[in-house]
Coordinates of C-alpha atoms in Angstrom, one line a residue:
X8 CA 110.4 110.5 50.5
X9 CA 114.1 110.6 51.3
X10 CA 113.3 110.1 55.0
X11 CA 111.1 107.0 54.3
X12 CA 113.7 105.3 52.1
X13 CA 116.5 106.3 54.4
X14 CA 114.8 104.9 57.5
X15 CA 113.8 101.7 55.7
X16 CA 117.4 101.0 54.5
X17 CA 119.0 102.0 57.7
X18 CA 116.6 99.9 59.8
X19 CA 117.1 96.8 57.7
X20 CA 119.7 94.4 59.0
X21 CA 122.3 93.7 56.3
X22 CA 125.6 91.8 56.3
X23 CA 128.9 93.5 55.6
X24 CA 128.9 92.4 51.9
X25 CA 125.9 91.9 49.6
X26 CA 125.1 91.3 46.0
X27 CA 122.4 93.6 44.5
X28 CA 120.5 92.5 41.5
X29 CA 120.1 95.6 39.3
X30 CA 118.3 95.7 35.9
X31 CA 118.8 99.5 35.6
X32 CA 115.1 100.1 36.1
X33 CA 113.6 102.5 38.7
X34 CA 113.3 100.1 41.6
X35 CA 116.8 98.6 41.5
X36 CA 118.4 102.0 40.7
X37 CA 116.8 103.4 43.8
X38 CA 118.1 100.4 45.8
X39 CA 121.7 100.9 44.7
X40 CA 121.5 104.6 45.3
X41 CA 120.0 104.3 48.8
X42 CA 122.6 101.7 49.8
X43 CA 125.3 104.0 48.6
X44 CA 123.9 107.0 50.5
X45 CA 122.7 105.5 53.7
X46 CA 124.6 102.3 54.3
X47 CA 128.4 103.0 53.9
X48 CA 129.0 100.1 56.3
X49 CA 127.8 97.7 53.6
X50 CA 130.0 96.7 50.6
X51 CA 127.9 96.3 47.5
X52 CA 128.5 94.1 44.4
X53 CA 126.2 95.1 41.6
X54 CA 125.0 92.2 39.4
X55 CA 123.3 92.5 36.1
X56 CA 122.0 89.9 33.6
X57 CA 121.7 90.8 29.9
X58 CA 119.1 88.6 28.2
X59 CA 119.4 90.3 24.8
X60 CA 115.6 90.3 24.6
X61 CA 115.3 93.9 23.5
X62 CA 117.3 96.2 21.3
X63 CA 118.0 98.3 24.4
X64 CA 119.4 95.4 26.4
X65 CA 123.1 96.3 25.8
X66 CA 122.3 99.9 26.7
X67 CA 120.8 98.7 30.0
X68 CA 124.0 96.8 30.8
X69 CA 126.1 99.9 30.0
X70 CA 123.9 102.0 32.3
X71 CA 124.2 99.6 35.2
X72 CA 128.0 99.3 34.7
X73 CA 128.3 103.1 34.8
X74 CA 126.1 103.4 37.8
X75 CA 128.3 100.9 39.7
X76 CA 131.4 102.8 38.6
X77 CA 129.9 106.1 39.8
X78 CA 129.4 104.7 43.2
X79 CA 132.7 102.8 43.2
X80 CA 131.0 99.4 43.5
X81 CA 132.1 96.2 42.0
X82 CA 130.2 95.2 38.9
X83 CA 129.4 91.7 37.5
X84 CA 127.5 91.0 34.3
X85 CA 126.3 87.8 32.6
X86 CA 125.1 87.7 29.0
X87 CA 122.5 85.1 28.5
X88 CA 120.9 85.4 25.0
X89 CA 117.3 84.4 25.3
X90 CA 116.2 86.2 22.1
X91 CA 115.5 82.8 20.4
X92 CA 113.7 81.3 23.4
X93 CA 110.3 80.2 22.1
X94 CA 108.5 79.7 25.4
X95 CA 108.8 79.9 29.2
X96 CA 111.1 82.9 28.9
X97 CA 110.3 84.3 32.3
X98 CA 111.0 81.0 34.0
X99 CA 114.3 80.5 32.1
X100 CA 115.4 84.1 32.8
X101 CA 114.6 83.7 36.5
X102 CA 116.6 80.5 36.8
X103 CA 119.6 82.1 35.0
X104 CA 119.4 85.2 37.2
X105 CA 119.4 83.4 40.5
X106 CA 122.1 81.0 39.5
X107 CA 124.2 84.0 38.5
X108 CA 123.5 85.8 41.8
X109 CA 124.6 82.7 43.7
X110 CA 127.8 82.5 41.6
X111 CA 128.6 86.1 42.2
X112 CA 127.9 85.7 45.9
X113 CA 130.4 82.9 46.1
X114 CA 133.0 84.7 44.1
X115 CA 132.8 87.8 46.3
X116 CA 132.1 86.0 49.5
X117 CA 128.9 87.9 49.9
X118 CA 126.3 86.4 52.3
X119 CA 123.1 87.9 50.9
X120 CA 121.4 89.0 47.7
X121 CA 119.4 92.2 48.0
X122 CA 116.4 92.7 45.6
X123 CA 114.3 95.7 45.0
X124 CA 110.8 94.2 45.0
X125 CA 108.2 96.5 46.5
X126 CA 104.6 96.5 47.7
X127 CA 103.1 96.6 44.2
X128 CA 105.2 93.6 43.2
X129 CA 103.9 91.8 46.3
X130 CA 100.3 92.3 45.3
X131 CA 101.0 91.0 41.8
X132 CA 102.9 88.0 43.1
X133 CA 100.0 87.0 45.5
X134 CA 97.5 87.3 42.6
X135 CA 99.8 85.2 40.3
X136 CA 100.2 82.5 43.0
X137 CA 96.4 82.3 43.4
X138 CA 95.7 82.2 39.7
X139 CA 98.4 79.6 39.0
X140 CA 97.2 77.3 41.9
X141 CA 99.2 74.3 43.0
X142 CA 98.5 72.7 46.4
X143 CA 102.0 73.1 47.9
X144 CA 102.8 76.4 46.3
X145 CA 102.5 79.3 48.7
X146 CA 99.8 81.9 48.2
X147 CA 101.3 84.4 50.6
X148 CA 103.7 86.3 48.3
X149 CA 107.3 87.0 48.9
X150 CA 109.2 87.3 52.2
X151 CA 111.5 90.2 53.3
X152 CA 114.0 87.5 54.3
X153 CA 114.0 84.3 52.3
X154 CA 117.2 82.5 53.0
X155 CA 120.0 84.6 51.4
X156 CA 117.4 86.8 49.6
X157 CA 116.6 90.1 51.2
X158 CA 113.8 92.5 50.1
X159 CA 114.0 95.8 52.2
X160 CA 111.4 97.6 50.0
X161 CA 108.7 95.1 50.3
X162 CA 106.5 97.3 52.5
X163 CA 106.9 100.4 50.4
X164 CA 104.7 101.3 47.4
X165 CA 106.3 102.0 44.0
X166 CA 105.2 105.6 44.3
X167 CA 107.6 106.0 47.3
X168 CA 110.5 104.8 45.1
X169 CA 109.4 107.1 42.2
X170 CA 109.2 110.1 44.5
X171 CA 112.6 109.4 46.0
X172 CA 114.2 109.0 42.5
X173 CA 112.8 112.4 41.5
X174 CA 113.9 114.1 44.7
X175 CA 117.5 112.8 44.1
X176 CA 117.5 113.6 40.4
X177 CA 118.2 109.9 39.5
X178 CA 117.9 108.6 36.0
X179 CA 116.9 105.0 35.1
X180 CA 116.1 102.8 32.2
X181 CA 112.6 102.2 31.1
X182 CA 111.6 98.7 29.8
X183 CA 108.7 99.4 27.4
X184 CA 107.6 95.7 27.5
X185 CA 106.4 96.3 31.0
X186 CA 103.6 98.5 29.5
X187 CA 102.5 95.7 27.1
X188 CA 99.6 93.8 28.8
X189 CA 100.0 90.9 26.4
X190 CA 103.7 90.4 27.1
X191 CA 103.5 88.4 30.3
X192 CA 100.8 87.3 32.8
X193 CA 102.3 89.7 35.4
X194 CA 101.8 92.5 32.9
X195 CA 98.2 91.6 32.4
X196 CA 97.6 91.8 36.2
X197 CA 99.5 95.1 36.4
X198 CA 97.9 96.8 33.4
X199 CA 94.4 95.3 33.3
X200 CA 93.3 93.3 36.4
X201 CA 94.5 95.5 39.2
X202 CA 93.2 98.7 37.7
X203 CA 89.8 96.9 37.3
X204 CA 89.9 95.8 40.9
X205 CA 90.7 99.3 42.2
X206 CA 87.5 100.6 40.4
X207 CA 85.6 98.2 42.6
X208 CA 87.5 99.2 45.7
X209 CA 90.3 101.7 45.8
X210 CA 92.0 99.6 48.6
X211 CA 91.9 96.4 46.7
X212 CA 95.7 96.0 46.7
X213 CA 95.9 96.7 50.4
X214 CA 93.2 94.1 51.1
X215 CA 95.0 91.5 48.9
X216 CA 98.1 92.0 51.1
X217 CA 96.0 91.6 54.3
X218 CA 94.6 88.4 53.0
X219 CA 98.1 87.1 52.2
X220 CA 99.3 88.0 55.7
X221 CA 96.3 86.1 57.2
X222 CA 97.0 83.1 55.0
X223 CA 100.7 83.2 56.0
X224 CA 99.7 83.2 59.7
X225 CA 97.2 80.3 59.1
X226 CA 99.8 78.3 57.1
X227 CA 102.4 78.8 59.8
X228 CA 100.0 77.6 62.5
X229 CA 99.0 74.5 60.5
X230 CA 102.7 73.7 59.8
X231 CA 103.7 74.1 63.4
X232 CA 100.9 71.8 64.5
X233 CA 101.7 69.2 61.9
X234 CA 105.3 69.2 63.0
X235 CA 104.1 68.5 66.5
X236 CA 102.2 65.4 65.2
X237 CA 105.0 64.3 62.9
X238 CA 106.9 61.9 65.2
X239 CA 103.7 60.0 66.0
X240 CA 102.6 60.2 62.4
X241 CA 105.8 58.5 61.1
X242 CA 105.7 55.8 63.8
X243 CA 102.0 55.0 63.4
X244 CA 99.9 57.3 61.2
X245 CA 96.7 55.7 62.6
X246 CA 97.5 57.3 66.0
X247 CA 97.0 60.7 64.5
X248 CA 93.6 62.2 63.8
X249 CA 92.8 61.7 60.1
X250 CA 92.2 65.4 59.6
X251 CA 95.9 66.0 60.2
X252 CA 97.1 63.3 57.7
X253 CA 97.3 65.7 54.8
X254 CA 99.1 68.5 56.6
X255 CA 101.6 65.9 58.0
X256 CA 102.2 64.5 54.5
X257 CA 102.9 68.0 53.1
X258 CA 105.4 68.7 55.9
X259 CA 107.0 65.3 55.5
X260 CA 107.3 65.7 51.8
X261 CA 109.0 69.1 52.2
X262 CA 111.4 67.8 54.7
X263 CA 112.4 65.1 52.2
X264 CA 113.0 67.8 49.6
X265 CA 109.8 67.1 47.6
X266 CA 107.8 70.2 46.7
X267 CA 106.0 69.1 43.5
X268 CA 103.1 67.1 45.0
X269 CA 99.8 67.6 43.2
X270 CA 96.3 67.4 44.7
X271 CA 95.7 64.1 42.9
X272 CA 98.9 62.6 44.3
X273 CA 97.9 63.6 47.9
X274 CA 94.4 62.2 47.4
X275 CA 95.9 58.9 46.2
X276 CA 98.2 58.8 49.3
X277 CA 95.3 59.5 51.6
X278 CA 93.3 56.7 49.9
X279 CA 96.2 54.3 50.3
X280 CA 96.5 55.2 54.0
X281 CA 92.8 54.7 54.6
X282 CA 92.7 51.3 52.8
X283 CA 93.0 48.8 55.6
X284 CA 92.8 46.0 53.0
X285 CA 96.1 47.1 51.6
X286 CA 98.6 47.2 54.4
X287 CA 101.6 47.9 52.1
X288 CA 101.9 50.1 49.0
X289 CA 104.1 52.4 47.0
X290 CA 103.6 55.4 44.8
X291 CA 106.3 56.7 42.4
X292 CA 106.6 60.5 42.3
X293 CA 108.7 63.0 40.5
X294 CA 112.6 63.2 40.5
X295 CA 113.1 59.6 41.7
X296 CA 111.0 60.1 44.9
X297 CA 108.4 57.6 46.0
X298 CA 105.9 57.3 48.9
X299 CA 105.8 54.1 50.8
X300 CA 103.3 52.7 53.2
X301 CA 104.2 49.6 55.3
X302 CA 101.6 48.7 57.8
X303 CA 101.4 51.6 60.3
X304 CA 104.6 53.3 59.0
X305 CA 105.1 55.5 56.1
X306 CA 107.6 57.8 54.5
X307 CA 108.9 59.7 51.4
X308 CA 112.1 58.1 50.0
X309 CA 114.4 58.7 47.0
X310 CA 115.8 55.9 44.9
X311 CA 119.5 55.6 45.5
X312 CA 121.8 56.5 42.6
X313 CA 122.8 53.5 40.6
X314 CA 125.6 53.0 38.1
X315 CA 124.6 52.3 34.5
X316 CA 121.2 53.0 32.9
X317 CA 119.4 55.8 34.7
X318 CA 116.2 54.0 34.2
X319 CA 117.4 51.5 36.8
X320 CA 117.0 54.2 39.5
X321 CA 113.2 54.0 39.5
X322 CA 112.8 50.2 39.5
X323 CA 110.4 48.6 41.9
X324 CA 111.5 48.1 45.5
X325 CA 113.6 44.9 45.7
X326 CA 115.0 45.2 42.1
X327 CA 117.9 47.6 42.5
X328 CA 121.4 46.6 41.5
X329 CA 124.9 48.0 42.1
X330 CA 125.8 49.5 45.5
X331 CA 124.0 51.6 48.1
X332 CA 125.8 54.2 50.2
X333 CA 124.1 54.3 53.6
X334 CA 123.9 57.9 54.8
X335 CA 123.3 58.3 58.5
X336 CA 119.6 58.3 59.7
X337 CA 118.1 57.8 56.2
X338 CA 115.8 55.0 55.2
X339 CA 116.5 53.1 52.0
X340 CA 114.8 50.3 50.1
X341 CA 117.2 47.7 48.9
X342 CA 116.3 44.4 47.3
X343 CA 113.4 43.7 49.6
X344 CA 114.9 45.4 52.6
X345 CA 113.9 48.7 54.3
X346 CA 117.2 49.5 55.9
X347 CA 118.8 52.4 57.8
X348 CA 122.2 53.3 59.3
X349 CA 121.1 54.7 62.6
X350 CA 123.0 57.2 64.8
X351 CA 121.5 55.7 68.0
X352 CA 121.3 52.0 68.9
X353 CA 117.5 52.0 69.5
X354 CA 115.5 48.9 69.3
X355 CA 112.0 49.2 67.9
X356 CA 109.2 46.7 67.4
X357 CA 109.1 45.1 64.0
X358 CA 112.8 45.9 63.2
X359 CA 115.8 43.7 63.2
X360 CA 119.1 45.4 64.3
X361 CA 122.8 45.0 64.3
X362 CA 124.9 47.1 66.8
X363 CA 128.0 48.4 65.1
X364 CA 131.5 48.7 66.7
X365 CA 132.6 52.0 68.1
X366 CA 134.1 54.5 65.7
X367 CA 133.4 52.3 62.6
X368 CA 134.7 54.2 59.5
X369 CA 131.8 55.4 57.5
X370 CA 129.9 55.8 55.4
X371 CA 128.9 52.2 55.0
X372 CA 128.1 50.6 51.7
X373 CA 125.8 47.7 50.8
X374 CA 126.6 45.7 47.6
X375 CA 124.8 42.7 46.1
X376 CA 127.2 39.8 46.5
X377 CA 128.5 37.8 43.5
X378 CA 129.3 34.1 43.6
X379 CA 133.0 34.7 43.0
X380 CA 133.5 37.6 45.5
X381 CA 136.2 36.7 47.9
X382 CA 135.5 37.0 51.6
X383 CA 138.5 37.6 53.9
X384 CA 138.9 35.0 56.7
X385 CA 141.4 34.8 59.6
X386 CA 143.4 32.6 57.3
X387 CA 143.0 33.2 53.6
X388 CA 139.8 33.8 51.7
X389 CA 136.6 32.0 50.7
X390 CA 134.3 32.7 47.8
X391 CA 130.7 33.8 48.5
X392 CA 129.5 30.6 46.7
X393 CA 131.6 28.4 49.1
X394 CA 130.6 30.4 52.1
X395 CA 126.9 30.0 51.4
X396 CA 127.3 26.3 51.0
X397 CA 129.3 25.9 54.2
X398 CA 126.8 28.0 56.1
X399 CA 123.9 25.9 54.8
X400 CA 121.9 28.8 53.3
X401 CA 119.1 27.4 51.1
X402 CA 119.7 27.6 47.4
X403 CA 116.7 29.8 46.7
X404 CA 117.8 32.4 49.3
X405 CA 121.5 32.6 48.2
X406 CA 120.9 35.3 45.5
X407 CA 119.6 37.6 48.3
X408 CA 123.1 37.9 49.8
X409 CA 124.7 41.3 50.5
X410 CA 128.1 42.6 51.4
X411 CA 128.6 45.3 54.0
X412 CA 131.7 47.4 53.3
X413 CA 133.4 50.3 55.0
X414 CA 134.6 53.4 53.2
X415 CA 137.9 51.6 52.2
X416 CA 135.8 49.0 50.5
X417 CA 136.8 46.3 53.0
X418 CA 134.1 43.6 53.4
X419 CA 133.1 43.8 57.0
X420 CA 130.2 41.3 57.0
X421 CA 128.1 39.2 54.7
X422 CA 124.3 39.2 55.0
X423 CA 123.7 35.6 54.1
X424 CA 120.4 35.3 52.2
X425 CA 119.3 38.3 54.2
X426 CA 118.8 35.9 57.1
X427 CA 121.9 36.4 59.3
X428 CA 125.2 38.1 59.4
X429 CA 128.6 36.5 58.9
X430 CA 131.5 38.6 60.2
X431 CA 134.7 38.7 58.2
X432 CA 138.3 39.2 59.5
X433 CA 137.8 42.9 58.8
X434 CA 135.1 43.2 61.4
X435 CA 136.6 44.9 64.4
X436 CA 135.6 42.3 67.0
X437 CA 137.9 43.7 69.7
X438 CA 136.3 47.1 69.5
X439 CA 133.5 47.9 72.0
X440 CA 129.9 48.4 70.8
X441 CA 129.1 51.9 69.7
X442 CA 126.0 54.0 69.6
X443 CA 125.3 53.4 65.9
X444 CA 123.4 50.4 64.5
X445 CA 121.9 49.0 61.3
X446 CA 118.1 48.4 61.5
X447 CA 116.0 46.8 58.9
X448 CA 112.8 44.9 58.1
X449 CA 111.9 42.7 55.2
X450 CA 109.4 44.4 52.8
X451 CA 107.0 42.4 50.6
X452 CA 107.2 43.3 46.9

């Protein structure tokens, strides 16, 4: 088996410095050993997390530390005592582990984390994903390359790693909880479900992996096609065939950083889009996200951070307070406005626009004006209250006045009652028009 492991490790593209997650078990011990033997061009940092979940935990840590020392590799350990954790131990341990790997990577300037998962782990992962469900959660298992995470053994069965370890005379630590079918859901699959499936068909594991590969290809095709439709879908969702609305929504949500959509939420969104009697609508989602339909346009947005009570973050559109930083090419809802600081001065139907001067110092900030705010003029200052009176803005519209500021907090312009702009002495009138612009539309509450 040395040849199989050697060829696998030597053929796998690795950066010059990596972090290897090592528990001291068979799989990760083989990974550390094979990197030492067959990849002298790669500098390895061995990282171990001690959860103190078993009496042998400290012994595991000592073993991994000694292993790293034998191979003259750097060693990093984190002790995270989860012995009193009542529930969700696996999830908590996973979060701690990957946070630690990331921290070690930064400290050692490593550009990848190498893990020892193999083919048997992949089968278990696919089954777990299928059993746990979730519309947006993948059912295709792990990837050999997932961002900074690398899994060179993913195509190899555990038997190959065991044979290699015996050939090389390696020792490793045994976690007896892995033999307890009641300890975790993964253990149940490993000890009970998969053996039962292999009695039905000895190739059950192989067929599960084939199904995952086919699903992965199907998902990739659907996602590529949805991305092709996406520009038209965002401009006018009615211009896209209804069968593609759900895939487009899923891709759009992921691009916005939202991965926790449920089937019920997607069904509600599709119902909203199909309802011609309700041209506008909003759905609040997790983590401050919300979905907005406005006539033929739609999008996923995140409430802008506000000072003060965190509950203010999720108030209904048009009720935010404080200030709003306008990041480039991002839509925001702000006191009845749907507004965007746009990198290109493009005019679109249904949108008002303001061309910005060239090289205007960003980011720009919107603030709700107060009556006593002072507006800089060519000569002196004027209060917002006086300005609104002088500009003959109706009394009922005056509370809807905003200040546009640059990054130095200079007031550049006043959006009088959200009707028209008044430019202050800080507005660079002598500067030519640039490529950027503000675009907006009024949204009904």
